[in-house]
Short mmCIF file of C-alpha atoms and ligand atoms in Angstrom, two decimals:
data_model
loop_
_atom_site.label_atom_id
_atom_site.label_comp_id
_atom_site.label_asym_id
_atom_site.label_seq_id
_atom_site.Cartn_x
_atom_site.Cartn_y
_atom_site.Cartn_z
CA MET W 114 103.07 19.30 -83.97
CA ASN W 115 100.29 18.06 -86.18
CA LEU W 116 99.45 14.39 -85.72
CA GLU W 117 95.92 14.60 -87.09
CA LYS W 118 96.70 12.55 -90.18
CA LEU W 119 98.75 9.94 -88.32
CA SER W 120 96.06 7.29 -87.96
CA GLU W 121 94.97 7.73 -91.58
CA ILE W 122 98.55 7.24 -92.76
CA LEU W 123 99.02 4.20 -90.53
CA LYS W 124 95.73 2.61 -91.63
CA ASN W 125 97.39 0.17 -94.01
CA GLU W 126 100.54 -0.35 -91.97
CA PRO W 127 101.11 -3.40 -89.76
CA LYS W 128 99.96 -3.01 -86.13
CA PHE W 129 103.47 -2.93 -84.71
CA ARG W 130 104.05 0.43 -86.41
CA TYR W 131 101.97 2.09 -83.67
CA ALA W 132 104.33 0.80 -81.01
CA GLN W 133 107.35 1.91 -83.03
CA ILE W 134 105.90 5.36 -83.54
CA ASN W 135 104.83 5.73 -79.91
CA LYS W 136 108.33 4.85 -78.81
CA ALA W 137 109.95 7.24 -81.30
CA LEU W 138 107.68 10.18 -80.47
CA PHE W 139 107.01 9.78 -76.77
CA GLN W 140 110.00 7.93 -75.38
CA ASP W 141 112.88 8.74 -77.70
CA TYR W 142 111.43 12.23 -78.29
CA ILE W 143 112.47 12.54 -81.92
CA SER W 144 111.95 16.02 -83.37
CA VAL W 145 112.11 15.07 -87.07
CA TRP W 146 110.81 11.85 -88.67
CA SER W 147 114.20 11.11 -90.21
CA GLU W 148 115.37 10.22 -86.67
CA ALA W 149 112.80 7.40 -86.50
CA SER W 150 115.26 4.82 -87.81
CA SER W 151 112.94 1.87 -87.12
CA LEU W 152 110.50 3.07 -89.81
CA PRO W 153 110.82 2.38 -93.56
CA LYS W 154 112.20 5.34 -95.51
CA ILE W 155 109.10 5.79 -97.62
CA LEU W 156 106.89 6.04 -94.53
CA ARG W 157 109.27 8.53 -92.93
CA GLU W 158 109.06 10.69 -96.04
CA ARG W 159 105.27 10.66 -96.06
CA LEU W 160 105.14 11.48 -92.35
CA THR W 161 107.61 14.32 -92.88
CA ALA W 162 105.36 15.78 -95.57
CA GLU W 163 102.05 15.32 -93.75
CA CYS W 164 102.65 15.20 -89.98
CA SER W 165 104.86 18.00 -88.81
CA LEU W 166 106.70 17.40 -85.54
CA GLU W 167 107.79 20.99 -85.23
CA ILE W 168 106.90 22.81 -82.02
CA LYS W 169 107.23 26.56 -82.56
CA ALA W 170 108.65 28.05 -79.41
CA GLN W 171 110.70 30.86 -78.03
CA ILE W 172 112.74 30.17 -74.89
CA PHE W 173 113.51 32.64 -72.10
CA LYS W 174 116.07 31.66 -69.51
CA THR W 175 117.85 33.00 -66.50
CA ALA W 176 121.62 33.32 -66.47
CA GLY W 177 123.83 30.57 -65.01
CA GLY W 178 123.19 27.58 -62.77
CA ARG W 179 120.20 25.29 -62.67
CA LYS W 180 117.43 27.80 -63.08
CA SER W 181 114.00 27.96 -64.62
CA GLU W 182 113.40 28.25 -68.32
CA LYS W 183 110.20 29.41 -69.81
CA ALA W 184 108.88 28.85 -73.30
CA LEU W 185 106.18 30.57 -75.27
CA ILE W 186 104.69 28.07 -77.70
CA THR W 187 102.81 29.31 -80.75
CA LEU W 188 99.89 27.02 -81.61
CA ALA W 189 98.58 26.31 -85.12
CA ASP W 190 95.99 29.10 -84.89
CA GLY W 191 98.55 31.63 -83.62
CA GLU W 192 97.53 31.44 -79.94
CA ILE W 193 100.48 31.74 -77.59
CA ILE W 194 100.75 29.64 -74.44
CA GLU W 195 103.45 29.36 -71.85
CA THR W 196 105.15 26.46 -70.17
CA VAL W 197 107.99 26.41 -67.65
CA LEU W 198 110.82 24.01 -66.90
CA ILE W 199 111.77 24.39 -63.26
CA ARG W 200 115.21 23.02 -62.53
CA GLN W 201 115.37 22.61 -58.79
CA ARG W 202 118.85 22.45 -57.41
CA GLY W 203 119.85 19.06 -56.14
CA GLU W 204 120.44 18.55 -52.47
CA LYS W 205 123.26 16.42 -51.20
CA THR W 206 121.36 13.43 -49.94
CA GLU W 207 122.39 9.92 -49.11
CA LYS W 208 120.29 8.84 -52.04
CA ALA W 209 122.70 10.45 -54.50
CA GLU W 210 124.51 7.41 -55.77
CA THR W 211 127.52 9.14 -57.24
CA ALA W 212 128.87 12.65 -57.01
CA GLU W 213 128.50 13.15 -60.78
CA LYS W 214 124.93 12.07 -60.93
CA SER W 215 122.57 15.04 -60.81
CA THR W 216 120.33 15.09 -57.76
CA GLY W 217 118.32 18.01 -59.11
CA ARG W 218 114.72 17.65 -60.10
CA ASN W 219 113.04 18.81 -63.27
CA THR W 220 109.45 19.95 -62.95
CA ILE W 221 107.39 21.00 -65.93
CA CYS W 222 104.54 23.43 -65.49
CA VAL W 223 101.90 23.21 -68.21
CA SER W 224 99.01 25.41 -69.31
CA SER W 225 95.54 23.97 -69.80
CA GLN W 226 93.91 26.99 -71.44
CA ALA W 227 95.07 29.93 -73.56
CA GLY W 228 94.39 32.62 -70.96
CA CYS W 229 91.84 32.11 -68.19
CA PRO W 230 88.28 33.39 -67.90
CA LEU W 231 88.26 33.53 -64.08
CA GLY W 232 90.06 36.85 -63.66
CA CYS W 233 91.67 36.47 -60.23
CA ALA W 234 92.86 39.88 -59.05
CA PHE W 235 96.49 38.82 -58.46
CA CYS W 236 97.02 36.71 -61.57
CA ALA W 237 98.55 37.92 -64.82
CA THR W 238 96.80 35.18 -66.79
CA GLY W 239 93.45 36.21 -65.38
CA MET W 240 94.06 39.86 -66.18
CA ASN W 241 94.83 39.16 -69.82
CA GLY W 242 91.54 37.48 -70.65
CA PHE W 243 90.65 34.14 -72.18
CA SER W 244 91.02 32.83 -75.72
CA ARG W 245 90.18 29.12 -75.70
CA ASN W 246 90.64 25.70 -74.17
CA LEU W 247 93.68 23.67 -75.18
CA THR W 248 93.35 20.22 -76.70
CA ALA W 249 94.93 17.25 -74.94
CA GLU W 250 97.55 17.21 -77.71
CA GLU W 251 98.40 20.87 -77.10
CA ILE W 252 98.78 20.11 -73.39
CA THR W 253 101.07 17.11 -73.88
CA GLU W 254 103.04 18.96 -76.56
CA GLN W 255 104.37 21.25 -73.81
CA VAL W 256 105.84 18.23 -72.02
CA ILE W 257 107.26 16.82 -75.25
CA PHE W 258 108.89 20.18 -75.96
CA TRP W 259 110.87 20.07 -72.68
CA ALA W 260 111.59 16.36 -72.99
CA ARG W 261 113.23 17.03 -76.35
CA ARG W 262 115.22 19.87 -74.84
CA LEU W 263 116.49 17.74 -71.94
CA LYS W 264 117.41 15.01 -74.40
CA ALA W 265 119.29 17.48 -76.64
CA GLU W 266 121.36 18.58 -73.64
CA GLY W 267 122.64 15.02 -73.47
CA LYS W 268 123.12 14.96 -69.68
CA GLY W 269 120.67 12.16 -69.06
CA GLU W 270 118.25 14.47 -67.25
CA LYS W 271 114.65 13.30 -67.02
CA ILE W 272 111.30 14.84 -66.24
CA ASP W 273 110.52 14.25 -62.58
CA ASN W 274 107.22 16.05 -62.12
CA ILE W 275 104.51 17.67 -64.19
CA VAL W 276 102.24 20.28 -62.64
CA PHE W 277 99.08 21.71 -64.20
CA MET W 278 99.82 25.16 -62.80
CA GLY W 279 100.40 27.24 -65.90
CA MET W 280 97.80 29.33 -67.65
CA GLY W 281 94.17 28.46 -67.17
CA GLU W 282 91.88 26.51 -64.88
CA PRO W 283 92.23 22.80 -65.71
CA PHE W 284 88.75 21.93 -64.38
CA LEU W 285 87.13 24.32 -66.87
CA ASN W 286 88.68 22.09 -69.54
CA TYR W 287 88.16 18.79 -67.72
CA ALA W 288 87.76 16.44 -70.69
CA GLU W 289 90.97 17.49 -72.44
CA PHE W 290 92.84 17.84 -69.14
CA ILE W 291 92.07 14.25 -68.09
CA LYS W 292 92.77 12.96 -71.59
CA ALA W 293 96.21 14.58 -71.38
CA VAL W 294 96.77 13.09 -67.90
CA LYS W 295 95.91 9.61 -69.17
CA PHE W 296 98.19 10.04 -72.15
CA LEU W 297 101.08 11.19 -69.97
CA ASN W 298 100.49 8.25 -67.61
CA ASN W 299 99.98 5.54 -70.26
CA PRO W 300 102.92 3.07 -70.25
CA GLU W 301 102.58 2.78 -74.05
CA THR W 302 103.06 6.51 -74.57
CA MET W 303 104.79 8.78 -72.04
CA ASN W 304 104.73 6.45 -69.01
CA ILE W 305 104.89 9.16 -66.32
CA GLY W 306 103.66 7.86 -62.96
CA ALA W 307 100.45 9.35 -61.53
CA ARG W 308 102.29 10.37 -58.36
CA ARG W 309 104.49 12.62 -60.45
CA LEU W 310 101.48 14.52 -61.83
CA SER W 311 99.74 17.35 -59.95
CA VAL W 312 96.76 19.55 -60.75
CA SER W 313 95.93 22.88 -59.18
CA THR W 314 92.40 24.27 -59.09
CA VAL W 315 90.98 27.49 -57.81
CA GLY W 316 88.26 25.36 -56.20
CA LEU W 317 85.76 24.17 -58.80
CA THR W 318 83.96 21.48 -56.79
CA GLU W 319 82.58 19.63 -59.84
CA GLY W 320 86.15 19.04 -61.02
CA ILE W 321 87.32 17.89 -57.58
CA LYS W 322 84.43 15.40 -57.49
CA ARG W 323 85.16 14.09 -60.97
CA LEU W 324 88.84 13.69 -60.17
CA ALA W 325 87.97 11.71 -57.01
CA GLY W 326 86.07 9.27 -59.25
CA GLU W 327 88.93 8.67 -61.71
CA LYS W 328 90.92 5.44 -61.63
CA ILE W 329 94.12 7.39 -62.01
CA GLN W 330 95.01 9.32 -58.87
CA ILE W 331 97.14 12.36 -59.37
CA ASN W 332 98.09 14.93 -56.72
CA LEU W 333 95.58 17.68 -56.02
CA ALA W 334 96.33 21.27 -55.00
CA LEU W 335 93.85 23.99 -54.08
CA SER W 336 94.61 27.66 -54.74
CA LEU W 337 93.26 28.84 -51.40
CA HIS W 338 94.97 32.25 -51.00
CA ALA W 339 92.57 33.51 -48.31
CA PRO W 340 91.38 32.05 -45.00
CA ASN W 341 87.75 33.25 -45.29
CA ASP W 342 85.11 33.68 -47.98
CA THR W 343 84.96 37.48 -47.70
CA LEU W 344 88.62 38.03 -48.54
CA ARG W 345 88.67 35.13 -50.97
CA ARG W 346 85.81 36.65 -52.99
CA GLU W 347 87.74 39.90 -53.31
CA LEU W 348 90.71 38.08 -54.81
CA ILE W 349 88.97 35.30 -56.72
CA PRO W 350 85.68 36.34 -58.35
CA VAL W 351 84.52 32.72 -58.93
CA ALA W 352 84.73 32.12 -55.15
CA LYS W 353 81.27 33.71 -54.98
CA LYS W 354 79.97 30.52 -56.57
CA TYR W 355 82.11 28.17 -54.46
CA PRO W 356 82.08 28.83 -50.70
CA LEU W 357 84.99 27.37 -48.73
CA ARG W 358 82.61 25.03 -46.89
CA GLU W 359 81.62 23.39 -50.20
CA ILE W 360 85.21 23.23 -51.44
CA PHE W 361 86.45 21.54 -48.26
CA LYS W 362 83.55 19.09 -48.42
CA ALA W 363 84.64 18.09 -51.93
CA ILE W 364 88.28 17.89 -50.82
CA ASP W 365 87.47 15.76 -47.78
CA ASN W 366 85.53 13.42 -50.03
CA TYR W 367 88.56 13.29 -52.36
CA ILE W 368 90.82 12.47 -49.41
CA SER W 369 88.54 9.78 -48.04
CA ARG W 370 88.30 8.13 -51.47
CA THR W 371 91.97 8.39 -52.34
CA GLY W 372 93.87 8.64 -49.04
CA ARG W 373 96.03 11.30 -50.70
CA ARG W 374 97.34 14.49 -49.14
CA VAL W 375 96.07 17.78 -50.58
CA MET W 376 98.22 20.86 -50.98
CA MET W 377 96.74 24.24 -50.05
CA GLU W 378 98.49 26.95 -52.04
CA TYR W 379 98.57 30.32 -50.34
CA LEU W 380 100.05 33.36 -52.10
CA MET W 381 101.68 35.77 -49.65
CA ILE W 382 100.48 39.25 -50.63
CA LYS W 383 101.65 42.20 -48.56
CA GLY W 384 98.99 43.74 -46.34
CA VAL W 385 96.24 41.67 -47.96
CA ASN W 386 96.34 38.12 -46.59
CA ASP W 387 99.62 37.94 -44.63
CA SER W 388 98.73 39.08 -41.07
CA ASP W 389 99.08 36.99 -37.89
CA LYS W 390 95.28 36.97 -37.72
CA ASN W 391 95.12 35.53 -41.26
CA ALA W 392 97.60 32.82 -40.23
CA LEU W 393 95.52 31.82 -37.19
CA GLU W 394 92.36 31.79 -39.27
CA LEU W 395 94.09 29.64 -41.88
CA ALA W 396 95.32 27.24 -39.17
CA ASP W 397 91.72 26.91 -38.00
CA LEU W 398 90.66 25.78 -41.47
CA MET W 399 93.43 23.18 -41.67
CA LYS W 400 91.59 20.53 -39.65
CA ASN W 401 92.42 17.48 -41.74
CA PRO W 402 95.88 15.97 -41.04
CA LEU W 403 96.20 15.33 -44.78
CA TYR W 404 96.07 19.05 -45.60
CA MET W 405 99.41 20.74 -46.19
CA VAL W 406 100.05 24.44 -46.69
CA ASN W 407 102.43 25.74 -49.34
CA LEU W 408 103.18 29.46 -48.97
CA ILE W 409 104.00 31.07 -52.30
CA PRO W 410 106.06 34.25 -52.47
CA TYR W 411 103.97 36.57 -54.65
CA ASN W 412 105.40 37.74 -57.95
CA ALA W 413 104.33 41.37 -58.32
CA THR W 414 102.12 41.70 -61.38
CA GLY W 415 100.23 44.91 -60.84
CA LYS W 416 98.29 46.27 -57.94
CA PHE W 417 99.65 44.00 -55.16
CA LYS W 418 103.04 43.76 -53.48
CA PRO W 419 104.83 40.63 -52.27
CA ALA W 420 104.94 39.94 -48.52
CA ASP W 421 108.38 40.41 -46.96
CA ARG W 422 110.58 37.41 -46.36
CA GLU W 423 110.36 37.92 -42.57
CA ARG W 424 106.56 38.10 -42.75
CA ILE W 425 106.45 34.78 -44.63
CA ALA W 426 108.71 33.21 -41.98
CA ALA W 427 106.51 34.54 -39.14
CA PHE W 428 103.34 33.33 -40.91
CA LYS W 429 104.89 29.89 -41.38
CA LYS W 430 105.86 29.72 -37.70
CA ILE W 431 102.30 30.47 -36.57
CA LEU W 432 100.95 27.67 -38.78
CA GLU W 433 103.58 25.22 -37.56
CA ASP W 434 102.97 26.13 -33.92
CA GLU W 435 99.34 25.24 -34.60
CA GLY W 436 100.47 21.87 -35.95
CA VAL W 437 99.91 22.56 -39.67
CA PRO W 438 102.56 21.11 -42.02
CA THR W 439 103.81 24.13 -43.97
CA THR W 440 106.38 24.67 -46.71
CA VAL W 441 107.49 27.79 -48.55
CA ARG W 442 107.75 27.47 -52.31
CA LEU W 443 111.06 28.46 -53.76
CA SER W 444 110.37 31.49 -55.85
CA PHE W 445 111.39 30.24 -59.22
CA GLY W 446 112.43 32.39 -62.12
CA THR W 447 111.18 35.79 -61.00
CA GLU W 448 113.67 37.25 -63.48
CA ILE W 449 111.93 35.65 -66.41
CA ALA W 450 108.49 36.41 -65.01
CA ALA W 451 107.85 32.76 -64.38
CA ALA W 452 104.54 33.17 -62.59
CA CYS W 453 101.28 32.40 -64.23
CA GLY W 454 100.75 34.19 -67.52
CA GLN W 455 103.25 36.97 -67.08
CA LEU W 456 105.46 36.36 -70.10
CA ARG W 457 102.62 36.00 -72.54
CA GLY W 458 101.19 39.21 -71.12
CA LYS W 459 104.47 40.99 -71.73
CA ARG W 460 104.52 39.85 -75.30
CA LYS W 461 101.04 41.18 -75.85
CA GLY W 462 102.04 44.41 -74.15
CA TYR W 463 99.77 44.08 -71.12
CA VAL W 464 102.26 43.79 -68.28
N1 SAH Y 94 93.78 28.02 -62.30
C1 SAH Y 94 94.45 27.10 -61.45
C2 SAH Y 94 95.68 26.55 -62.07
C3 SAH Y 94 96.72 27.60 -62.40
S1 SAH Y 94 97.87 27.48 -61.15
C4 SAH Y 94 94.73 27.74 -60.12
O1 SAH Y 94 94.60 28.96 -60.01
O2 SAH Y 94 95.02 27.00 -59.19
C5 SAH Y 94 98.57 28.98 -61.18
C6 SAH Y 94 99.23 29.19 -59.86
O3 SAH Y 94 100.02 30.35 -59.96
C7 SAH Y 94 98.18 29.41 -58.78
O4 SAH Y 94 98.53 28.80 -57.57
C8 SAH Y 94 98.21 30.89 -58.68
O5 SAH Y 94 97.77 31.30 -57.47
C9 SAH Y 94 99.68 31.19 -58.91
N2 SAH Y 94 99.89 32.59 -59.28
C10 SAH Y 94 99.10 33.40 -59.99
N3 SAH Y 94 99.61 34.64 -60.05
C11 SAH Y 94 100.76 34.60 -59.34
C12 SAH Y 94 101.74 35.58 -59.04
N4 SAH Y 94 101.64 36.81 -59.48
N5 SAH Y 94 102.79 35.18 -58.28
C13 SAH Y 94 102.92 33.91 -57.85
N6 SAH Y 94 102.02 32.96 -58.12
C14 SAH Y 94 100.95 33.30 -58.85
FE1 SF4 Y 95 92.77 31.52 -63.67
FE2 SF4 Y 95 94.17 30.29 -61.76
FE3 SF4 Y 95 94.95 32.69 -62.71
FE4 SF4 Y 95 92.73 32.51 -61.22
S1 SF4 Y 95 94.85 32.04 -60.58
S2 SF4 Y 95 92.93 33.68 -63.13
S3 SF4 Y 95 91.92 30.55 -61.86
S4 SF4 Y 95 94.88 30.77 -63.83
#
């Protein structure tokens, strides 16, 4: 998409054109200007010539059922980023109004950078290096891409959640990240409620502090992955700059200002961070009743192996016996390498 010239083109148009265009682009999710039937033909033609709506992407999907789909989007300068549509299966709940109505949820995972400079040992994105920050438009474009796809399916499916858990560290690109969040949340553009937006950070305290000061309160997740600084520094190089004590101070401040729960993400890596001792140590850290633990089955990307299913269950039990609310993330789309940065890596021949 290239909307750079949009405001110049609309300069001499009546004010209500903005509202018409916002609706067409960000609520009706048109993919060519000719679909914007509320606009005069001559304007549509000019927009077609000067503001491309095309999003260049290649989709990878798993066979059958409601499964994840992943897209590699090629940006104007040739950079490739990835974004995932996670189609969680619906559960039969009393809330389901009719049998036909889908109770599944659609979560979109977006990238905030092309690559990531932080080089975590377990992460495919980190291993493949860093190219550049994304602009807010490039971040929102990922959501628009999936919104168009859901619309084209014609089943009335909507976006339920958006998570900043794709490639990159959002707090290293704070200005564009928050601009994208505000755009997604704005009732005049995408109108996606703040409670449906989540950001994950590896623990950059400046970012956590800035987020606590924003008017818009989205969900916060911390990529914890280790219950002590020594192990954490082996897995996450930038942890040397951010001790757990400082991170939890920033998180507790975030919680006291916002009253929101914070999700602690913990990858389960075989023989590295998955012992009973690790679980007890983690439980000790989980002092605040608003902390929750989410155990993530590790997607093998190189030197580490995933923890066994039984080990994850035992680890979860220890945490729960210690009174820590714990969930296990459904491992989505392993077949299409749906974890952080893996597809892009494959394309470049790294993985
Ligand atoms: N940089 C931020 C945001 C990216 S989130 C952060 O690290 O929090 C990316 C998520 O994918 C993180 O929780 C990360 O731990 C997880 N991840 C990375 N490599 C993975 C792998 N091989 N298998 C499963 N999850 C992985
Ligand atoms: Fe970057 Fe997050 Fe991957 Fe670490 S886990 S390299 S911070 S994207």
